PDB file of C-alpha atoms in Angstrom:
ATOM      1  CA  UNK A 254       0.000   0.000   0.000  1.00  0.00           C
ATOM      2  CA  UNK A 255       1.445   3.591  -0.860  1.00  0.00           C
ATOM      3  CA  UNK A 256       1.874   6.421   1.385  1.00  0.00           C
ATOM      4  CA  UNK A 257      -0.964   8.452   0.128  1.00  0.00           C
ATOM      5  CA  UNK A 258      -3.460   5.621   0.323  1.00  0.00           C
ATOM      6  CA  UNK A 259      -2.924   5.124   4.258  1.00  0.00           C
ATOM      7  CA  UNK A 260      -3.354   8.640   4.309  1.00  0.00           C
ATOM      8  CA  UNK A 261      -6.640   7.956   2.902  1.00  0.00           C
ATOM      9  CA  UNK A 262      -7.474   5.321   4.993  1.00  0.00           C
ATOM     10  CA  UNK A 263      -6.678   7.720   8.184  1.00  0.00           C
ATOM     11  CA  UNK A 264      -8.687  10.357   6.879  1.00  0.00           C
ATOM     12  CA  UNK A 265     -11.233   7.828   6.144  1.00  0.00           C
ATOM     13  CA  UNK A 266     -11.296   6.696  10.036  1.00  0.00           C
ATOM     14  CA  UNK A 267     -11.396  10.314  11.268  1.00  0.00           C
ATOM     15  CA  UNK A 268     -14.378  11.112   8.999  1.00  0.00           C
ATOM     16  CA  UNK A 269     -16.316   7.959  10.582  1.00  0.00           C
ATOM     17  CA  UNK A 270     -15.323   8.824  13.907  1.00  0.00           C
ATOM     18  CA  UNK A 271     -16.729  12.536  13.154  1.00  0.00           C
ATOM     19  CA  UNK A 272     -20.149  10.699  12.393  1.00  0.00           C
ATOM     20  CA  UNK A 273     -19.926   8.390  15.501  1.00  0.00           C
ATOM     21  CA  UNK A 274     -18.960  10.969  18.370  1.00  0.00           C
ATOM     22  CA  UNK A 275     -22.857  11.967  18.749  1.00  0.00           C
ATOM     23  CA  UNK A 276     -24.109   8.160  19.118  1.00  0.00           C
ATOM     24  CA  UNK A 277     -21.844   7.408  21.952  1.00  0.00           C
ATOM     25  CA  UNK A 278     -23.084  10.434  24.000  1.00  0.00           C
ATOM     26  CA  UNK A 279     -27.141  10.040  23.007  1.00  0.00           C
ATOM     27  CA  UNK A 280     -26.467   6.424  24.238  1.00  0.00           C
ATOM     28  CA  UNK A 281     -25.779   7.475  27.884  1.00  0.00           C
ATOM     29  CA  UNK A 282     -29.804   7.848  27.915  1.00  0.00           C
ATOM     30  CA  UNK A 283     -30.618   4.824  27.578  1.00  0.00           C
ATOM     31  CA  UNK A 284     -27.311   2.127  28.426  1.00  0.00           C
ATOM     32  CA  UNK A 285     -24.434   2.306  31.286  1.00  0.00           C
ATOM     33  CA  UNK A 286     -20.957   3.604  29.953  1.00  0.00           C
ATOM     34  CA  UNK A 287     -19.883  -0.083  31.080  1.00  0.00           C
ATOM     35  CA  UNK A 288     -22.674  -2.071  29.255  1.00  0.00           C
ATOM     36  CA  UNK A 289     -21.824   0.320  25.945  1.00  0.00           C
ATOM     37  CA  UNK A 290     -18.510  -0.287  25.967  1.00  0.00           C
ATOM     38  CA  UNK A 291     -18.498  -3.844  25.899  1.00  0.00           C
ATOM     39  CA  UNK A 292     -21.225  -4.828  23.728  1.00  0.00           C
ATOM     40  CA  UNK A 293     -20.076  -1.853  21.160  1.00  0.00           C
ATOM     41  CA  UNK A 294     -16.933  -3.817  20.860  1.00  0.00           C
ATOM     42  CA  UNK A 295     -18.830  -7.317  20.902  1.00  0.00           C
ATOM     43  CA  UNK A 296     -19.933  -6.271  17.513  1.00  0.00           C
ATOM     44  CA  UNK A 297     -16.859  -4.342  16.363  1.00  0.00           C
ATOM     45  CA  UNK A 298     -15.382  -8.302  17.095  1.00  0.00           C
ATOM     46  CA  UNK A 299     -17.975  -9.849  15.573  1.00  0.00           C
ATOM     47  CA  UNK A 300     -17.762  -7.380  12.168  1.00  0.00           C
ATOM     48  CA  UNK A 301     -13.658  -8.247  11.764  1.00  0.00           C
ATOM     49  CA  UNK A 302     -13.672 -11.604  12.617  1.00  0.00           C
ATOM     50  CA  UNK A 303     -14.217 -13.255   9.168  1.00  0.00           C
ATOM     51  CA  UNK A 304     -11.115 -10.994   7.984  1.00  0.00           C
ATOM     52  CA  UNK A 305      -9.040 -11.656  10.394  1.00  0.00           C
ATOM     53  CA  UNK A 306      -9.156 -15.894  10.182  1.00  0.00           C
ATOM     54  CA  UNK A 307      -8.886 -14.897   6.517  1.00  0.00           C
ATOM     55  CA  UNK A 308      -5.724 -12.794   7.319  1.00  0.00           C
ATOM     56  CA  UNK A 309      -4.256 -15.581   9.596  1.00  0.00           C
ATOM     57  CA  UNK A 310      -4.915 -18.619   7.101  1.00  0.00           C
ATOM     58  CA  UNK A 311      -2.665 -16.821   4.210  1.00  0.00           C
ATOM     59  CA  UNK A 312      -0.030 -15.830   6.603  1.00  0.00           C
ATOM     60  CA  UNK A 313       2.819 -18.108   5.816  1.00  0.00           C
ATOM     61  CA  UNK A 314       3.886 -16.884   9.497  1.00  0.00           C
ATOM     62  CA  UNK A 315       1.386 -17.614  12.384  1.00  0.00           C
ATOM     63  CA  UNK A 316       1.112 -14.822  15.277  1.00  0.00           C
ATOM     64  CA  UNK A 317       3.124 -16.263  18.255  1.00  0.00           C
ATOM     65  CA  UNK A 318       2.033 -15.933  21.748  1.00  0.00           C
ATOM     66  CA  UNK A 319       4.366 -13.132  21.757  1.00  0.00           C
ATOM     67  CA  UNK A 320       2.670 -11.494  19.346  1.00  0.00           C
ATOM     68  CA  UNK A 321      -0.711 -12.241  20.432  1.00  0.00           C
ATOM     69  CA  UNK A 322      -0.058 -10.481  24.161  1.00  0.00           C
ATOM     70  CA  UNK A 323       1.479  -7.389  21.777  1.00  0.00           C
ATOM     71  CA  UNK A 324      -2.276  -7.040  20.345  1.00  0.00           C
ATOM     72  CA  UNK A 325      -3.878  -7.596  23.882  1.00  0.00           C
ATOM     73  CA  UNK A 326      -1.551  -5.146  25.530  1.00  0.00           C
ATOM     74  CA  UNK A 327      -3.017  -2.630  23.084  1.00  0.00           C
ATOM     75  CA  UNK A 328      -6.372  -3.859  23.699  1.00  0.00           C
ATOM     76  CA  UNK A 329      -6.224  -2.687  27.446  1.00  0.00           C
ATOM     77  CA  UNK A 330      -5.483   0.498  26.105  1.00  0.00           C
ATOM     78  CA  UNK A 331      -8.155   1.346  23.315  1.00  0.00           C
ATOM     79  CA  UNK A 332      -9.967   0.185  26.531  1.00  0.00           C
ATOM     80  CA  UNK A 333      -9.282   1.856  29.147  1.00  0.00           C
ATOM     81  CA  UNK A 334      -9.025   5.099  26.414  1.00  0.00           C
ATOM     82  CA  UNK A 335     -12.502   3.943  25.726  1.00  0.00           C
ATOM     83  CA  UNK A 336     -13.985   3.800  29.262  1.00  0.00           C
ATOM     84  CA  UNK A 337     -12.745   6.888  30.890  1.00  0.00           C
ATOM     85  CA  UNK A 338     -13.963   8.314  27.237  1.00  0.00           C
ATOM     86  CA  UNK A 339     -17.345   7.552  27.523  1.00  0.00           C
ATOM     87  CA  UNK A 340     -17.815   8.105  31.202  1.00  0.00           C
ATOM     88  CA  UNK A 341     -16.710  11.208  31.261  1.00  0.00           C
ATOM     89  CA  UNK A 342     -19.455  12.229  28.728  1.00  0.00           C
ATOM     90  CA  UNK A 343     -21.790  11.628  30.919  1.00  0.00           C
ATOM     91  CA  UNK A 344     -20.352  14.290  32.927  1.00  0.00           C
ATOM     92  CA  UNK A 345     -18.667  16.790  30.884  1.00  0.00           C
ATOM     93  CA  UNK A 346     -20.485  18.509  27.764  1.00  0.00           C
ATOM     94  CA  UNK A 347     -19.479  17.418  24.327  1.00  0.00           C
ATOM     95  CA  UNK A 348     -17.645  20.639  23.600  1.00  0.00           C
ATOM     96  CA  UNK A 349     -15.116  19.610  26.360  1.00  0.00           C
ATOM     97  CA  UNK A 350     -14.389  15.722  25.469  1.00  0.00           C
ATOM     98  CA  UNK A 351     -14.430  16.725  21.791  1.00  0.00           C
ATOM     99  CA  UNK A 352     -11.761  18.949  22.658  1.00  0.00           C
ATOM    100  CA  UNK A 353     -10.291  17.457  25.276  1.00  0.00           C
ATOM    101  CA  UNK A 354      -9.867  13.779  24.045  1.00  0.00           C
ATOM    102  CA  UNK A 355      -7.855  15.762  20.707  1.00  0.00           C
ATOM    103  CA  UNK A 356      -4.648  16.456  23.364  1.00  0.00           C
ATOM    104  CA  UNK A 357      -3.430  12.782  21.530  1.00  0.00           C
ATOM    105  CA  UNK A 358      -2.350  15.245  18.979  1.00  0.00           C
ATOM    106  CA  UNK A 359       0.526  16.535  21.114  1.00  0.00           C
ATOM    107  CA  UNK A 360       0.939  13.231  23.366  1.00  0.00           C
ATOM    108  CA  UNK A 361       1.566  11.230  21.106  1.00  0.00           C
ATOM    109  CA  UNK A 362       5.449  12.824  19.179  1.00  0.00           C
ATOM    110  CA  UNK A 363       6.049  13.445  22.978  1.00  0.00           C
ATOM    111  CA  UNK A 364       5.823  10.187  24.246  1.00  0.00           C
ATOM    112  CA  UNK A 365       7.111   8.909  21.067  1.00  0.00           C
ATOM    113  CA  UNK A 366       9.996  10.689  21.895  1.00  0.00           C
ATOM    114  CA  UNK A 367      10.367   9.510  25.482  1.00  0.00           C
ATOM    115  CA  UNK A 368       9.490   6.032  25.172  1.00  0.00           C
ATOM    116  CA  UNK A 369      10.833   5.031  21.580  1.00  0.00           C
ATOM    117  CA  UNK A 370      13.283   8.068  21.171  1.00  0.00           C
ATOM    118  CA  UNK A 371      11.083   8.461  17.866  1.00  0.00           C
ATOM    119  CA  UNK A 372      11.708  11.914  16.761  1.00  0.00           C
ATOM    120  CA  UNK A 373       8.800  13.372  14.154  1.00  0.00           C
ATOM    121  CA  UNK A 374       9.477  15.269  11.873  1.00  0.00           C
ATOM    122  CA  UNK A 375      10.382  18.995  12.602  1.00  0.00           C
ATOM    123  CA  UNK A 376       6.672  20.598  10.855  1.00  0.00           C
ATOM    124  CA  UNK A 377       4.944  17.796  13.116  1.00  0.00           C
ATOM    125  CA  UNK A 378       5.149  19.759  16.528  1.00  0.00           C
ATOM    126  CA  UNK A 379       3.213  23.187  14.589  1.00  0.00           C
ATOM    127  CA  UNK A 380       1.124  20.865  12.480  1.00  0.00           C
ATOM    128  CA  UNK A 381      -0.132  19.332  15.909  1.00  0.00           C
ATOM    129  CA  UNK A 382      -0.984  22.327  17.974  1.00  0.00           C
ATOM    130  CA  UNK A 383      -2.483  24.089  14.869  1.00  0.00           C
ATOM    131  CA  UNK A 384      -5.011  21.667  14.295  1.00  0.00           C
ATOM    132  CA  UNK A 385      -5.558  21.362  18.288  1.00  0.00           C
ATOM    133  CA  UNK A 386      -6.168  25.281  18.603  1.00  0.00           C
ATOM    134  CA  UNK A 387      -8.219  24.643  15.174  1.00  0.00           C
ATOM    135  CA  UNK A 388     -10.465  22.099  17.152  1.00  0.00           C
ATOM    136  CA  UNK A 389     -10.698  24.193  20.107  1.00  0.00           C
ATOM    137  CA  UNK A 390     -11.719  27.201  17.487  1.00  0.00           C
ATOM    138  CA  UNK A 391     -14.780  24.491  16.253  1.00  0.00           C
ATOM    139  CA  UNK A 392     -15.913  23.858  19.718  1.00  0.00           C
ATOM    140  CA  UNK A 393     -16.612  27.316  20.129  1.00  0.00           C
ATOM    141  CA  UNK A 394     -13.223  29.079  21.424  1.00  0.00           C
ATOM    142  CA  UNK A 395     -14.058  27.993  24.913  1.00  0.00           C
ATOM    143  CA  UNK A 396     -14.025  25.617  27.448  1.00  0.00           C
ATOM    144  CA  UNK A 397     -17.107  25.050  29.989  1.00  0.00           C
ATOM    145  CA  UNK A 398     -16.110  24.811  33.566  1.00  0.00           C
ATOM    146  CA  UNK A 399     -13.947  21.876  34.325  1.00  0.00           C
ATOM    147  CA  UNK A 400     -15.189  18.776  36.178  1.00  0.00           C
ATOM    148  CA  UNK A 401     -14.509  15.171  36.879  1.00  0.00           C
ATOM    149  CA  UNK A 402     -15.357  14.146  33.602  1.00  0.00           C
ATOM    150  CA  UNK A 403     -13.045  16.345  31.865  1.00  0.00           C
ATOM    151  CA  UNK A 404      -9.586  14.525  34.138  1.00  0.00           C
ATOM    152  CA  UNK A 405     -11.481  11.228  32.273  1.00  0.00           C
ATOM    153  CA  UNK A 406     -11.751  13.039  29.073  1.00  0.00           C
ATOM    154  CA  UNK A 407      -7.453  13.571  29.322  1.00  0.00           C
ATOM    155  CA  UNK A 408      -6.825  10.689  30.642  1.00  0.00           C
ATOM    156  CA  UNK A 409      -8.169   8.708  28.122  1.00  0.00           C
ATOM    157  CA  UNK A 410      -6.380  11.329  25.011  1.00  0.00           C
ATOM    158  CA  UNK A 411      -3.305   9.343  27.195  1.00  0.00           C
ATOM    159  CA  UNK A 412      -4.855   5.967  26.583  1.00  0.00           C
ATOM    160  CA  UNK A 413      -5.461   6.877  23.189  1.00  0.00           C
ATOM    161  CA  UNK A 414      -1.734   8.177  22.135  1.00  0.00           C
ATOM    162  CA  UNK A 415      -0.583   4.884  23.406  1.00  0.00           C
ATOM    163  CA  UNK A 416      -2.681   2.680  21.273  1.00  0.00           C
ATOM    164  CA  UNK A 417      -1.603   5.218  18.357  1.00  0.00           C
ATOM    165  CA  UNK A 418       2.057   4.372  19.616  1.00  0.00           C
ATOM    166  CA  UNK A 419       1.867   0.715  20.118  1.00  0.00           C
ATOM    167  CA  UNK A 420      -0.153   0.129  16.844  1.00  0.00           C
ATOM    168  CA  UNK A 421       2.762   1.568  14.699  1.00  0.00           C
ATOM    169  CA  UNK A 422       4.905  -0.256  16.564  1.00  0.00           C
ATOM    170  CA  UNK A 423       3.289  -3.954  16.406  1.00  0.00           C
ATOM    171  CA  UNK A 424       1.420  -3.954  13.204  1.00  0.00           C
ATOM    172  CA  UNK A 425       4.377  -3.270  10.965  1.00  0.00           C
ATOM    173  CA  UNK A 426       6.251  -5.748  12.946  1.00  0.00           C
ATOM    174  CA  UNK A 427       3.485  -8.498  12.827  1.00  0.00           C
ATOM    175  CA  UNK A 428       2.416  -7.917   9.437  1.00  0.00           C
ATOM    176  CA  UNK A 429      -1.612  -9.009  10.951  1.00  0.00           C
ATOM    177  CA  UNK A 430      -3.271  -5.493  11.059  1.00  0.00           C
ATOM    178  CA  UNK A 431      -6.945  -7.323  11.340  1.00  0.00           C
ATOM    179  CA  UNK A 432      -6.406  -9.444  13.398  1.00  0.00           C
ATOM    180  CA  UNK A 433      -4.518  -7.288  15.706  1.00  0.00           C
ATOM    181  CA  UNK A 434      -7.547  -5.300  15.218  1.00  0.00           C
ATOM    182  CA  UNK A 435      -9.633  -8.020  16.056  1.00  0.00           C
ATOM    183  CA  UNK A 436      -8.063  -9.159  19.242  1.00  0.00           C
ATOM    184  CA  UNK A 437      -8.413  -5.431  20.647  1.00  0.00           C
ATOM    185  CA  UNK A 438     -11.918  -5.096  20.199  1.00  0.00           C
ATOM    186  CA  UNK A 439     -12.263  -8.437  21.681  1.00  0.00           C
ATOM    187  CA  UNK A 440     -10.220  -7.949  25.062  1.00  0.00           C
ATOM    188  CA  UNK A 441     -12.153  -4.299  25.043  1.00  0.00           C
ATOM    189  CA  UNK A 442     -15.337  -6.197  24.799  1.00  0.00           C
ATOM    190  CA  UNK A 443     -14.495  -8.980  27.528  1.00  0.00           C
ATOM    191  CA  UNK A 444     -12.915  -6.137  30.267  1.00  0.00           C
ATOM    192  CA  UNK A 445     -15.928  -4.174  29.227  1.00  0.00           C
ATOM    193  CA  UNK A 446     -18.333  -6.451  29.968  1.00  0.00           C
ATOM    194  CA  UNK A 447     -16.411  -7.491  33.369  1.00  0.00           C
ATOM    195  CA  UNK A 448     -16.877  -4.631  34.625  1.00  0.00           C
ATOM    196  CA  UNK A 449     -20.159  -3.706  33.401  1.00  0.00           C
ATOM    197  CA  UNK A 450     -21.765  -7.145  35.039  1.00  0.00           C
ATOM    198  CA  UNK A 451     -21.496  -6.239  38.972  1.00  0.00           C
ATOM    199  CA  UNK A 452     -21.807  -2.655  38.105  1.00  0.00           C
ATOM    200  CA  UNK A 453     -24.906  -1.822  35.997  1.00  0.00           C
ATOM    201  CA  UNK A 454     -27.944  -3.060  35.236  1.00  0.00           C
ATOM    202  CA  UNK A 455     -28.762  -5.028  32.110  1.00  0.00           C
ATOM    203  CA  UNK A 456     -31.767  -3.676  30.161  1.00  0.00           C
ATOM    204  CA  UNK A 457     -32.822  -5.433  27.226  1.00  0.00           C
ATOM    205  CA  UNK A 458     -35.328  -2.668  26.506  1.00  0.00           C
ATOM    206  CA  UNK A 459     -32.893   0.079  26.908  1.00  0.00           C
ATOM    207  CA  UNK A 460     -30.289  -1.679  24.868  1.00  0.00           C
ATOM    208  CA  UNK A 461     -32.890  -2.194  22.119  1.00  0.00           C
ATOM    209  CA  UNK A 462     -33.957   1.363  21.963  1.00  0.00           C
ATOM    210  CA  UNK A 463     -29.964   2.607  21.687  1.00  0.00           C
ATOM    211  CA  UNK A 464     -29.598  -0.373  18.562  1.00  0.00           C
ATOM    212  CA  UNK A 465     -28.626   2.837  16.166  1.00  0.00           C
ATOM    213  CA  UNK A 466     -26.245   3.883  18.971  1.00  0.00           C
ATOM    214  CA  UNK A 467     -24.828   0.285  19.037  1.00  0.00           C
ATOM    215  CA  UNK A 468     -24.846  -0.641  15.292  1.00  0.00           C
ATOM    216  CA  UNK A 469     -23.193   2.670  14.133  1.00  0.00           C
ATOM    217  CA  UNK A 470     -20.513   3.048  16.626  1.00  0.00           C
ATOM    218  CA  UNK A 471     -20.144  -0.776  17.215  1.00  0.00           C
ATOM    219  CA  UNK A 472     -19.515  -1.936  13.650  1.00  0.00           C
ATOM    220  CA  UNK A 473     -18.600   1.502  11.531  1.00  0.00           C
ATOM    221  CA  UNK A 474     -17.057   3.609  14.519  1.00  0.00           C
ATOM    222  CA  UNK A 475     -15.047   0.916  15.767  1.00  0.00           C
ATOM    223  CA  UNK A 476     -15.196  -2.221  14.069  1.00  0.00           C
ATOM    224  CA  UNK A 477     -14.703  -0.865  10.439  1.00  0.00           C
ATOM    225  CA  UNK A 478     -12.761   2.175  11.570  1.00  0.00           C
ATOM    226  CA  UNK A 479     -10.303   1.123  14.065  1.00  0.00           C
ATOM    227  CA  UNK A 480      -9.293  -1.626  10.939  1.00  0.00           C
ATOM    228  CA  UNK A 481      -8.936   1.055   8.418  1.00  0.00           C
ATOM    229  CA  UNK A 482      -6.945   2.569  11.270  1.00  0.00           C
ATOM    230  CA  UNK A 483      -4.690  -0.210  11.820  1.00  0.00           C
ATOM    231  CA  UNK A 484      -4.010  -0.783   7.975  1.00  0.00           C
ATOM    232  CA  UNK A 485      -3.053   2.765   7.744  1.00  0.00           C
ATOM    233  CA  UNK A 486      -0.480   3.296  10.113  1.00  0.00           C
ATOM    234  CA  UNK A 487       1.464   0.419   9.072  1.00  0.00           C
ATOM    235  CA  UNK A 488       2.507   2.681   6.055  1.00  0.00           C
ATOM    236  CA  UNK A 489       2.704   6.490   8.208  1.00  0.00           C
ATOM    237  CA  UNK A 490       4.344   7.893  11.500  1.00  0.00           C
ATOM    238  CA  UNK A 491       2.284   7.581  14.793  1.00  0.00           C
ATOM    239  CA  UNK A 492       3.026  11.307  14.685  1.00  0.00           C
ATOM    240  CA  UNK A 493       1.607  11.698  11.315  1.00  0.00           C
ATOM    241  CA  UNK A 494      -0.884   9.265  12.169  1.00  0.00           C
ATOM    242  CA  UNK A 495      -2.341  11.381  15.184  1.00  0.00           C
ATOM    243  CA  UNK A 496      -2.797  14.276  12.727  1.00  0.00           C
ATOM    244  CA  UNK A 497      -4.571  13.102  10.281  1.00  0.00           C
ATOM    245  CA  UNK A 498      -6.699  11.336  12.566  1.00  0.00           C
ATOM    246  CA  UNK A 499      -7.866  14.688  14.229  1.00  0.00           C
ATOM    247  CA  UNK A 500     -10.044  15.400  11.318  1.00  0.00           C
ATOM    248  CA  UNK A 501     -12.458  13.263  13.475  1.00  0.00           C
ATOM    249  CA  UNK A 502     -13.263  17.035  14.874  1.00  0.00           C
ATOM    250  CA  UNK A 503     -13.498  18.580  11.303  1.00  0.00           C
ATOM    251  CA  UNK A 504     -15.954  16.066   9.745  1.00  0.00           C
ATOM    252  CA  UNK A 505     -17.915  15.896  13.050  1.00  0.00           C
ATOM    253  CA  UNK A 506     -18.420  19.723  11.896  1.00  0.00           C
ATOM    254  CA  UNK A 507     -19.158  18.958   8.759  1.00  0.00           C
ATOM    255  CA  UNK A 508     -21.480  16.446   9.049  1.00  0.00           C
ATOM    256  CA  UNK A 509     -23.413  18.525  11.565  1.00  0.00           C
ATOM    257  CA  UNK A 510     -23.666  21.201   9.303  1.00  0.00           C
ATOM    258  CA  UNK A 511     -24.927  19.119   6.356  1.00  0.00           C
ATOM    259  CA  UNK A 512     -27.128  16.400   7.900  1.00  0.00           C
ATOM    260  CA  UNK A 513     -28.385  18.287  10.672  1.00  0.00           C
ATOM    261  CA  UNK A 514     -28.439  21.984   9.841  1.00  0.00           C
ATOM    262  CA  UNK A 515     -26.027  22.694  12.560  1.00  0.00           C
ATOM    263  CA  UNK A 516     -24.590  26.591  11.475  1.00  0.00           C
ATOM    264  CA  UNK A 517     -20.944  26.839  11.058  1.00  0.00           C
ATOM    265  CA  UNK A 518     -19.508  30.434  12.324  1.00  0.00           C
ATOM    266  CA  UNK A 519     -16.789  32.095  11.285  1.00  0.00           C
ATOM    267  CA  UNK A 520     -14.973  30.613  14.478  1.00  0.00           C
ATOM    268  CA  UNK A 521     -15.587  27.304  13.042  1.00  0.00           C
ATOM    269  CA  UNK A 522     -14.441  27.344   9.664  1.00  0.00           C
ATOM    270  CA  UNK A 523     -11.239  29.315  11.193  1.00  0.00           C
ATOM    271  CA  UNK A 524     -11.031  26.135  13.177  1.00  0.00           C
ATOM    272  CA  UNK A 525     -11.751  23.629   9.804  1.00  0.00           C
ATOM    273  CA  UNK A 526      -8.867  25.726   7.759  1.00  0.00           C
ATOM    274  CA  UNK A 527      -6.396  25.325  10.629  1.00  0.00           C
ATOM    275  CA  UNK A 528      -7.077  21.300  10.793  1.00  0.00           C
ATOM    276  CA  UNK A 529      -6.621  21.478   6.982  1.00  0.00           C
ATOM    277  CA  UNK A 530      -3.705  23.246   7.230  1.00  0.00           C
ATOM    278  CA  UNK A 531      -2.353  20.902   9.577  1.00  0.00           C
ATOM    279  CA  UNK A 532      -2.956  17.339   7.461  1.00  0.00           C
ATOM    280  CA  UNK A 533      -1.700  19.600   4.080  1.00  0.00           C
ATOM    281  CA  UNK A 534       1.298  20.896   6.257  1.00  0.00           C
ATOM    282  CA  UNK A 535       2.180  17.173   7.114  1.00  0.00           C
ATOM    283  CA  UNK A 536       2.728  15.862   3.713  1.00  0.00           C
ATOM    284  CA  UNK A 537       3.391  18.656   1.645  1.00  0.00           C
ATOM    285  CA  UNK A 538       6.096  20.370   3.525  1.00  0.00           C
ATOM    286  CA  UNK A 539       8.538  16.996   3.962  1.00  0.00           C
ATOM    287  CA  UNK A 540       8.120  16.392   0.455  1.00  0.00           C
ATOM    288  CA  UNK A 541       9.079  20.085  -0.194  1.00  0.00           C
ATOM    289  CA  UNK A 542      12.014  19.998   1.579  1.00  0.00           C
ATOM    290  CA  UNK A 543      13.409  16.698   0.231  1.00  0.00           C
ATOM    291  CA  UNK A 544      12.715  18.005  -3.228  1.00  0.00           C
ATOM    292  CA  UNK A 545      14.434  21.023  -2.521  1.00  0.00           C
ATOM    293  CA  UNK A 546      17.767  19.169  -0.761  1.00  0.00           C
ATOM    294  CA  UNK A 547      17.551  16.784  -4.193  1.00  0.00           C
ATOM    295  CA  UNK A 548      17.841  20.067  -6.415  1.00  0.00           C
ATOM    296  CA  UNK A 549      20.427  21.388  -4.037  1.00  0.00           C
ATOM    297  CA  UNK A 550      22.137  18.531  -4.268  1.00  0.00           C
ATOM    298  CA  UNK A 551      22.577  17.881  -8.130  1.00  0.00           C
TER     299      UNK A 551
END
């Protein structure tokens, strides 16, 4: 796979993600944070399953235990991202965790750095915080009053960097993008569900009126996503990566504004143009300067 179409792929993820981010909080009134979480990754399972005993039977090289704790170890952390994700929704507004949950953006060259001594590229570190002030410009230029929810709402940007981190890291090295996909929905699912079982109640009837919440987010916004996701940063930087996945927040405004009449002010489109100006930034300025060293050069 080339370059450009991973970049697609990413871009592809974020604009799914933009469509999802509304279902997970309109879910809250009717199913637990615990009871979501699990069975929303139940059927992201279920949806890559087929793919990934496809991917394993035409693998001349089968994933070693080794490998298989690798996947689980970044299953724990698109989970616990995940949980602290959707319970602080119930208690912060969406402007916050929309926000909020985009600090990956920065995390994840720092602890690239610090942990892997992966150094981005220099234009990452302005790309990242101009599309992070460009989301805070789309949700509104403000935050609402801090609260409990909001610490969830960071920690799990932290979660979330990680898995970015550790799914460069592994799926090159494995070669098994679905099924490492696979096996992080399902130990997501199974720790959701563990949790969910002594804590909350389970209500058929509520889970049957949130089945748009659950189909949408369960197979698009995370089983069909977090794949395209995995694919694509096999062939990009995590740093990269984290950028182009942040136009989650641009096509969340862009969706609103064409499917539900939601008004875009001049705020907001600052905000889109920055987050465009970021991904652009990314892959146009690298290429610029290598083209210009080449030239130098000869």
């Amino acid at each position: 796979m080339t370059h450009a179409r991973a970049n697609v792929l990413l871009l592809l993820t974020g604009a799914i993600w933009g469509m999802g981010f509304v279902t997970q909080s309109t879910a809250m009134d009717h199913v637990g944070p615990w009871y979501f979480t699990g069975l929303r990754f139940v059927l992201a399972a279920l949806t890559v399953l087929p793919l990934a005993l496809r991917e394993v039977a035409r693998t001349p090289v089968k994933p070693t235990p080794t490998t298989l704790m690798k996947f689980a170890l970044i299953g724990l952390m698109l989970f616990l991202g995940s949980a602290a994700q959707q319970i602080g929704i119930v208690t912060t507004s969406v402007t916050n965790a929309g926000f909020l949950t985009s600090l990956y953006l920065v995390m994840v060259p720092i602890l690239g750095v610090l942990l892997y001594r992966q150094v981005p590229h220099i234009i990452v570190w302005p790309a990242a915080l101009c599309a992070l002030f460009g989301i805070f410009l789309l949700s509104g230029g403000r935050l609402d009053a801090l609260s409990r929810g909001d610490a969830l709402i960071i920690v799990a940007a932290f979660f979330f960097a990680m898995q970015i981190l550790l799914i460069n890291r592994y799926a090159n090295e494995s070669g098994l993008p679905v099924t490492l996909a696979f096996i992080q929905f399902a130990v997501t699912a199974v720790l959701g569900l563990a949790v969910a079982v002594p804590l909350e109640t389970l209500d058929w009837t509520a889970i049957l009126l949130a089945t748009p919440e659950f189909l949408f987010s369960g197979v698009f916004a995370a089983g069909i996503a977090f794949t395209l996701q995995a694919i694509g940063q096999r062939h990009t930087t995590s740093a990269n990566a984290a950028i182009l996945l942040s136009s989650e927040a641009l096509f969340a405004a862009l969706f609103g504004a064409l499917l539900l009449g939601d008004r875009l002010t001049a705020m907001a489109l600052a905000g889109c143009a920055l987050i465009f100006i970021a991904i652009l930034s990314t892959e146009l300025v690298p290429a610029w300067l290598q083209a210009r060293e080449s030239k130098a050069k000869s």
